[in-house]
Coordinates of C-alpha atoms in Angstrom, one line a residue:
X12 CA 23.7 -39.3 -17.9
X13 CA 23.9 -41.6 -20.9
X14 CA 27.2 -42.7 -22.4
X15 CA 26.9 -42.0 -26.2
X16 CA 29.3 -44.8 -27.1
X17 CA 26.4 -47.3 -26.3
X18 CA 24.1 -45.6 -28.8
X19 CA 26.3 -45.1 -31.8
X20 CA 25.4 -46.9 -35.0
X21 CA 28.0 -49.5 -36.1
X22 CA 27.6 -48.2 -39.7
X23 CA 27.9 -44.4 -38.9
X24 CA 30.6 -42.2 -40.3
X25 CA 31.4 -38.5 -39.5
X26 CA 29.9 -37.4 -42.8
X27 CA 26.5 -39.1 -42.8
X28 CA 24.5 -35.9 -42.4
X29 CA 26.8 -33.7 -44.4
X30 CA 25.2 -32.4 -47.7
X31 CA 28.3 -31.7 -49.7
X32 CA 31.3 -34.0 -49.1
X33 CA 34.9 -33.3 -50.1
X34 CA 36.3 -35.9 -52.6
X35 CA 38.4 -37.5 -49.9
X36 CA 35.4 -37.8 -47.6
X37 CA 33.3 -39.4 -50.3
X38 CA 36.1 -41.9 -51.1
X39 CA 36.6 -42.9 -47.4
X40 CA 32.9 -43.1 -46.6
X41 CA 31.9 -45.1 -49.7
X42 CA 34.7 -47.6 -49.2
X43 CA 34.0 -47.9 -45.5
X44 CA 30.3 -48.6 -46.1
X45 CA 31.1 -51.1 -48.9
X46 CA 33.4 -53.0 -46.6
X47 CA 30.9 -52.8 -43.7
X48 CA 28.0 -54.1 -45.7
X49 CA 30.0 -57.0 -47.0
X50 CA 31.1 -58.1 -43.5
X51 CA 27.8 -57.2 -41.7
X52 CA 24.9 -58.8 -43.6
X53 CA 21.3 -58.4 -42.6
X54 CA 19.6 -61.4 -40.9
X55 CA 17.4 -61.9 -43.9
X56 CA 20.4 -62.2 -46.2
X57 CA 21.9 -65.2 -44.3
X58 CA 20.8 -68.8 -44.3
X59 CA 20.5 -69.1 -40.5
X60 CA 16.8 -69.8 -40.7
X61 CA 17.6 -73.1 -42.5
X62 CA 19.6 -74.2 -39.5
X63 CA 17.2 -72.8 -36.9
X64 CA 14.2 -74.5 -38.5
X65 CA 15.7 -77.9 -37.8
X66 CA 14.9 -77.3 -34.1
X67 CA 11.4 -78.1 -32.8
X68 CA 10.1 -76.3 -29.7
X69 CA 9.3 -78.5 -26.8
X70 CA 6.8 -76.0 -25.4
X71 CA 5.7 -72.4 -25.6
X72 CA 8.5 -70.4 -24.1
X73 CA 6.0 -68.0 -22.5
X74 CA 3.4 -70.3 -20.8
X75 CA 5.1 -73.7 -21.2
X76 CA 2.1 -75.1 -22.9
X77 CA 2.6 -77.9 -25.4
X78 CA -0.6 -77.0 -27.2
X79 CA 0.9 -75.0 -30.1
X80 CA 1.0 -75.2 -33.9
X81 CA 2.9 -73.9 -36.9
X82 CA 1.7 -70.5 -38.1
X83 CA 3.6 -69.6 -41.2
X84 CA 7.0 -68.0 -41.4
X85 CA 8.6 -64.6 -40.7
X86 CA 10.2 -62.5 -43.5
X87 CA 13.5 -64.2 -42.7
X88 CA 11.9 -67.6 -43.4
X89 CA 12.1 -68.6 -39.7
X90 CA 9.3 -70.8 -38.7
X91 CA 6.5 -69.1 -36.6
X92 CA 4.4 -70.9 -34.0
X93 CA 1.1 -70.0 -32.4
X94 CA 0.3 -71.0 -28.8
X95 CA -3.4 -72.0 -28.4
X96 CA -3.1 -71.4 -24.7
X97 CA -1.6 -67.9 -24.3
X98 CA -2.7 -66.9 -27.8
X99 CA 0.7 -65.5 -28.8
X100 CA 3.2 -66.2 -31.6
X101 CA 6.7 -67.4 -30.9
X102 CA 9.7 -69.0 -32.7
X103 CA 12.6 -71.1 -31.7
X104 CA 14.6 -68.1 -30.6
X105 CA 11.9 -66.7 -28.3
X106 CA 13.3 -66.6 -24.8
X107 CA 16.9 -67.2 -25.9
X108 CA 20.0 -65.0 -26.2
X109 CA 19.1 -64.4 -29.9
X110 CA 15.5 -63.3 -29.3
X111 CA 14.7 -60.3 -31.6
X112 CA 18.3 -60.2 -32.8
X113 CA 19.1 -57.6 -35.5
X114 CA 22.7 -58.8 -36.1
X115 CA 23.1 -62.2 -37.8
X116 CA 24.2 -65.1 -35.7
X117 CA 27.0 -65.5 -38.2
X118 CA 28.7 -62.4 -36.7
X119 CA 28.4 -63.9 -33.2
X120 CA 30.2 -67.0 -34.5
X121 CA 33.0 -64.8 -35.7
X122 CA 33.1 -63.1 -32.4
X123 CA 33.4 -66.4 -30.5
X124 CA 36.2 -67.6 -32.7
X125 CA 38.2 -64.4 -32.0
X126 CA 37.5 -64.2 -28.2
X127 CA 38.6 -67.8 -27.7
X128 CA 41.8 -67.0 -29.6
X129 CA 42.9 -64.6 -26.9
X130 CA 41.7 -61.4 -28.7
X131 CA 40.5 -58.6 -26.5
X132 CA 37.1 -57.0 -26.9
X133 CA 38.7 -53.7 -28.0
X134 CA 40.7 -55.5 -30.7
X135 CA 37.7 -57.4 -32.0
X136 CA 35.6 -54.2 -32.1
X137 CA 38.4 -52.5 -34.1
X138 CA 39.0 -55.4 -36.5
X139 CA 35.3 -56.1 -37.1
X140 CA 34.3 -52.4 -37.1
X141 CA 31.8 -53.1 -34.3
X142 CA 31.0 -50.7 -31.5
X143 CA 32.5 -51.7 -28.2
X144 CA 29.0 -51.7 -26.7
X145 CA 28.1 -54.6 -29.1
X146 CA 31.2 -56.7 -28.2
X147 CA 30.7 -56.0 -24.5
X148 CA 27.1 -57.2 -24.8
X149 CA 28.2 -60.3 -26.7
X150 CA 30.8 -61.1 -24.1
X151 CA 28.2 -61.0 -21.3
X152 CA 26.0 -63.3 -23.4
X153 CA 28.9 -65.7 -23.4
X154 CA 29.2 -65.3 -19.6
X155 CA 25.5 -66.2 -19.2
X156 CA 25.8 -69.3 -21.4
X157 CA 28.9 -70.5 -19.5
X158 CA 27.9 -69.6 -15.9
X159 CA 27.3 -73.2 -15.0
X160 CA 29.9 -74.7 -17.4
X161 CA 32.4 -75.8 -14.7
X162 CA 29.7 -77.3 -12.4
X163 CA 30.3 -80.8 -13.6
X164 CA 34.0 -80.7 -14.1
X165 CA 35.7 -83.4 -11.8
X166 CA 39.5 -83.9 -11.7
X167 CA 40.4 -87.5 -11.2
X168 CA 43.1 -90.2 -11.1
X169 CA 46.3 -88.0 -11.2
X170 CA 45.9 -84.2 -10.8
X171 CA 47.9 -81.1 -10.0
X172 CA 46.5 -78.0 -8.2
X173 CA 48.0 -74.7 -7.4
X174 CA 47.0 -71.1 -6.7
X175 CA 47.7 -68.1 -8.8
X176 CA 47.0 -64.4 -8.0
X177 CA 45.6 -61.5 -9.9
X178 CA 45.6 -57.9 -8.9
X179 CA 42.6 -55.8 -8.0
X180 CA 41.9 -52.7 -10.2
X181 CA 44.0 -49.7 -9.4
X182 CA 40.9 -47.8 -8.2
X183 CA 40.3 -50.5 -5.7
X184 CA 43.8 -50.8 -4.2
X185 CA 44.0 -51.1 -0.5
X186 CA 46.7 -48.7 0.8
X187 CA 48.5 -48.5 4.2
X188 CA 48.0 -45.4 6.4
X189 CA 51.1 -44.0 4.8
X190 CA 49.5 -44.3 1.3
X191 CA 51.7 -47.2 0.2
X192 CA 50.6 -50.3 -1.5
X193 CA 50.6 -53.6 0.5
X194 CA 53.4 -55.9 -0.5
X195 CA 53.3 -59.6 -1.2
X196 CA 50.1 -61.6 -1.0
X197 CA 47.5 -59.2 0.4
X198 CA 43.9 -58.2 0.0
X199 CA 45.1 -56.4 -3.2
X200 CA 45.3 -59.9 -4.8
X201 CA 42.6 -62.2 -5.9
X202 CA 43.3 -65.9 -5.3
X203 CA 42.5 -68.3 -8.1
X204 CA 42.5 -72.0 -7.5
X205 CA 43.7 -73.9 -10.6
X206 CA 43.6 -77.6 -11.3
X207 CA 44.4 -80.0 -14.1
X208 CA 44.4 -83.8 -14.4
X209 CA 46.0 -86.4 -16.6
X210 CA 42.9 -86.6 -18.7
X211 CA 43.2 -83.0 -19.7
X212 CA 40.3 -81.7 -17.6
X213 CA 40.9 -78.2 -16.3
X214 CA 39.1 -76.3 -13.5
X215 CA 39.5 -72.7 -12.2
X216 CA 37.8 -71.1 -9.3
X217 CA 38.0 -67.7 -7.6
X218 CA 38.7 -68.3 -3.9
X219 CA 38.7 -64.7 -2.6
X220 CA 41.5 -62.3 -1.7
X221 CA 44.7 -62.6 0.3
X222 CA 46.3 -65.9 1.3
X223 CA 44.7 -69.3 0.6
X224 CA 42.6 -70.6 3.5
X225 CA 41.3 -74.1 4.3
X226 CA 37.7 -73.0 4.0
X227 CA 38.2 -71.3 0.6
X228 CA 40.2 -74.2 -0.8
X229 CA 37.6 -76.7 0.4
X230 CA 34.7 -74.8 -1.1
X231 CA 36.5 -74.4 -4.4
X232 CA 37.7 -78.0 -4.9
X233 CA 35.8 -80.4 -2.7
X234 CA 33.1 -81.2 -5.3
X235 CA 35.6 -81.1 -8.2
X236 CA 38.1 -83.8 -7.3
X237 CA 37.3 -87.5 -7.3
X238 CA 38.0 -89.2 -4.0
X239 CA 41.0 -91.5 -3.9
X240 CA 42.9 -89.6 -6.6
X241 CA 46.6 -88.7 -6.5
X242 CA 47.2 -85.1 -5.7
X243 CA 50.4 -83.4 -6.8
X244 CA 50.9 -80.0 -5.1
X245 CA 53.4 -77.6 -3.5
X246 CA 52.8 -78.2 0.2
X247 CA 50.3 -75.4 0.5
X248 CA 48.7 -75.9 3.9
X249 CA 45.2 -75.4 2.8
X250 CA 45.4 -78.5 0.5
X251 CA 45.4 -80.7 3.6
X252 CA 41.6 -80.5 3.9
X253 CA 41.2 -82.0 0.5
X254 CA 43.7 -84.8 1.2
X255 CA 41.9 -85.7 4.4
X256 CA 38.2 -85.4 3.3
X257 CA 38.7 -87.0 -0.1
X258 CA 41.1 -89.6 1.0
X259 CA 43.6 -88.5 -1.6
X260 CA 47.1 -89.9 -2.1
X261 CA 49.5 -87.0 -2.4
X262 CA 52.9 -86.0 -3.7
X263 CA 54.1 -82.7 -2.3
X264 CA 57.1 -80.5 -3.3
X265 CA 58.7 -77.4 -1.8
X266 CA 57.7 -74.4 -3.9
X267 CA 61.1 -72.8 -3.5
X268 CA 62.8 -75.8 -4.9
X269 CA 60.3 -76.1 -7.7
X270 CA 61.0 -72.5 -8.8
X271 CA 64.6 -73.5 -9.7
X272 CA 63.6 -76.4 -11.9
X273 CA 63.2 -76.4 -15.7
X274 CA 59.7 -77.1 -17.0
X275 CA 60.7 -80.6 -18.1
X276 CA 61.8 -81.5 -14.6
X277 CA 59.0 -79.7 -12.7
X278 CA 56.3 -82.1 -11.4
X279 CA 53.9 -79.1 -11.5
X280 CA 54.7 -78.0 -15.0
X281 CA 51.2 -78.6 -16.4
X282 CA 49.4 -76.5 -13.8
X283 CA 52.1 -73.9 -14.0
X284 CA 51.6 -73.6 -17.8
X285 CA 47.8 -73.4 -17.3
X286 CA 48.4 -70.5 -14.9
X287 CA 50.6 -68.8 -17.5
X288 CA 47.9 -69.1 -20.2
X289 CA 45.3 -67.8 -17.7
X290 CA 47.4 -64.7 -17.0
X291 CA 47.9 -64.1 -20.7
X292 CA 44.1 -64.3 -21.2
X293 CA 43.2 -62.0 -18.3
X294 CA 45.9 -59.5 -19.3
X295 CA 44.4 -59.3 -22.8
X296 CA 41.3 -58.0 -20.9
X297 CA 43.2 -56.0 -18.3
X298 CA 40.6 -53.3 -17.9
X299 CA 37.8 -55.6 -17.0
X300 CA 35.7 -55.2 -13.8
X301 CA 36.9 -57.7 -11.3
X302 CA 33.3 -58.5 -10.3
X303 CA 33.3 -60.4 -13.6
X304 CA 36.5 -62.4 -12.7
X305 CA 34.7 -65.7 -12.2
X306 CA 32.9 -65.2 -15.5
X307 CA 36.3 -64.8 -17.2
X308 CA 37.5 -68.0 -15.5
X309 CA 34.5 -69.9 -16.8
X310 CA 35.2 -68.6 -20.3
X311 CA 38.9 -69.5 -20.0
X312 CA 38.0 -73.0 -18.8
X313 CA 35.8 -73.5 -21.8
X314 CA 38.6 -72.3 -24.0
X315 CA 41.2 -74.8 -22.7
X316 CA 39.0 -77.8 -22.1
X317 CA 37.9 -80.4 -24.7
X318 CA 37.0 -80.2 -27.5
X319 CA 40.0 -78.4 -28.7
X320 CA 38.8 -77.5 -32.2
X321 CA 37.3 -74.0 -32.1
X322 CA 34.5 -74.8 -34.5
X323 CA 33.4 -77.6 -32.3
X324 CA 33.3 -75.1 -29.4
X325 CA 31.1 -72.8 -31.5
X326 CA 28.7 -75.7 -32.1
X327 CA 28.4 -76.4 -28.4
X328 CA 27.7 -72.7 -27.6
X329 CA 25.1 -72.2 -30.3
X330 CA 23.3 -75.5 -29.4
X331 CA 23.4 -74.5 -25.8
X332 CA 21.9 -71.1 -26.6
X333 CA 19.0 -72.6 -28.4
X334 CA 18.3 -75.6 -26.2
X335 CA 18.9 -74.0 -22.8
X336 CA 17.0 -70.7 -23.1
X337 CA 18.4 -67.6 -21.3
X338 CA 17.8 -64.0 -22.2
X339 CA 19.8 -60.9 -22.0
X340 CA 18.3 -57.9 -23.8
X341 CA 20.6 -55.1 -24.9
X342 CA 18.6 -52.3 -23.3
X343 CA 18.2 -54.2 -20.0
X344 CA 22.0 -55.0 -19.9
X345 CA 23.1 -51.4 -20.4
X346 CA 20.4 -50.0 -18.1
X347 CA 21.8 -52.2 -15.3
X348 CA 25.3 -51.1 -16.1
X349 CA 24.3 -47.5 -15.9
X350 CA 22.6 -48.1 -12.5
X351 CA 25.8 -49.5 -11.0

């Protein structure tokens, strides 16, 4: 059964098909549409083609042939190309996240600026008068762009690592035979490994559920810490594998003693603050499916790592979307969600 919220026009009102409107309905509808049209331009009414035409395709996105030529322009003034090999037209957006897009890229820029400002999808949908299906789709486009973002992050010189925990969804709670929730660190908690170094590099990795283990800690951090660095940590036993295999120098502190210190005196204050910001971010999306948790961690890592200026982050994402083609079509995305 289809969920209607994924098929409702962003511009619709309750009175679109009503022949005779009451004065108040006319007033609300006309002002709503005026506001909507001002903030939601058509692609052809923006200057995005000027920017996009500065990119030159390396090869045909369909057959990878370099035997192609310019072939006029689309109505939006976007440059069109013709492939002499597969005999098909294409443009710089073919095979990217913006292929056949109906909503201007400008709106996606606004979405990025809000999502990296700790706004929730629901709040963005409400503020921008977008359907939640649109913002959910855009969020997963971001996930796709950032799926390999943390692959090259390496913490070095002087770093702090710790673990923080995040609850499973209520529907997935593991209960005892008496129907009670498990207490403490249990399989009802996801483990998230968090690291930060003195250069401002941050790294976050989902390690599984329950208590930290040597194997999970090793898998999470072994490729993301430079050998010989100084590790500052809280005596978590699983950290020993990193110290041994990466020949790390270490400073360790008792977690119970650390909890009594003010931030200014706490040697793990930076990683603690990062964990605090992470919880703030995840809680703003509290209803999210936990299967997407690592995607949210990748997004958060992008938010808190350099560059810190939000517009520079937008630039990185847009350039990545054009130069590293990946596709996620709206219909395909929601058909997969319905199948789950």
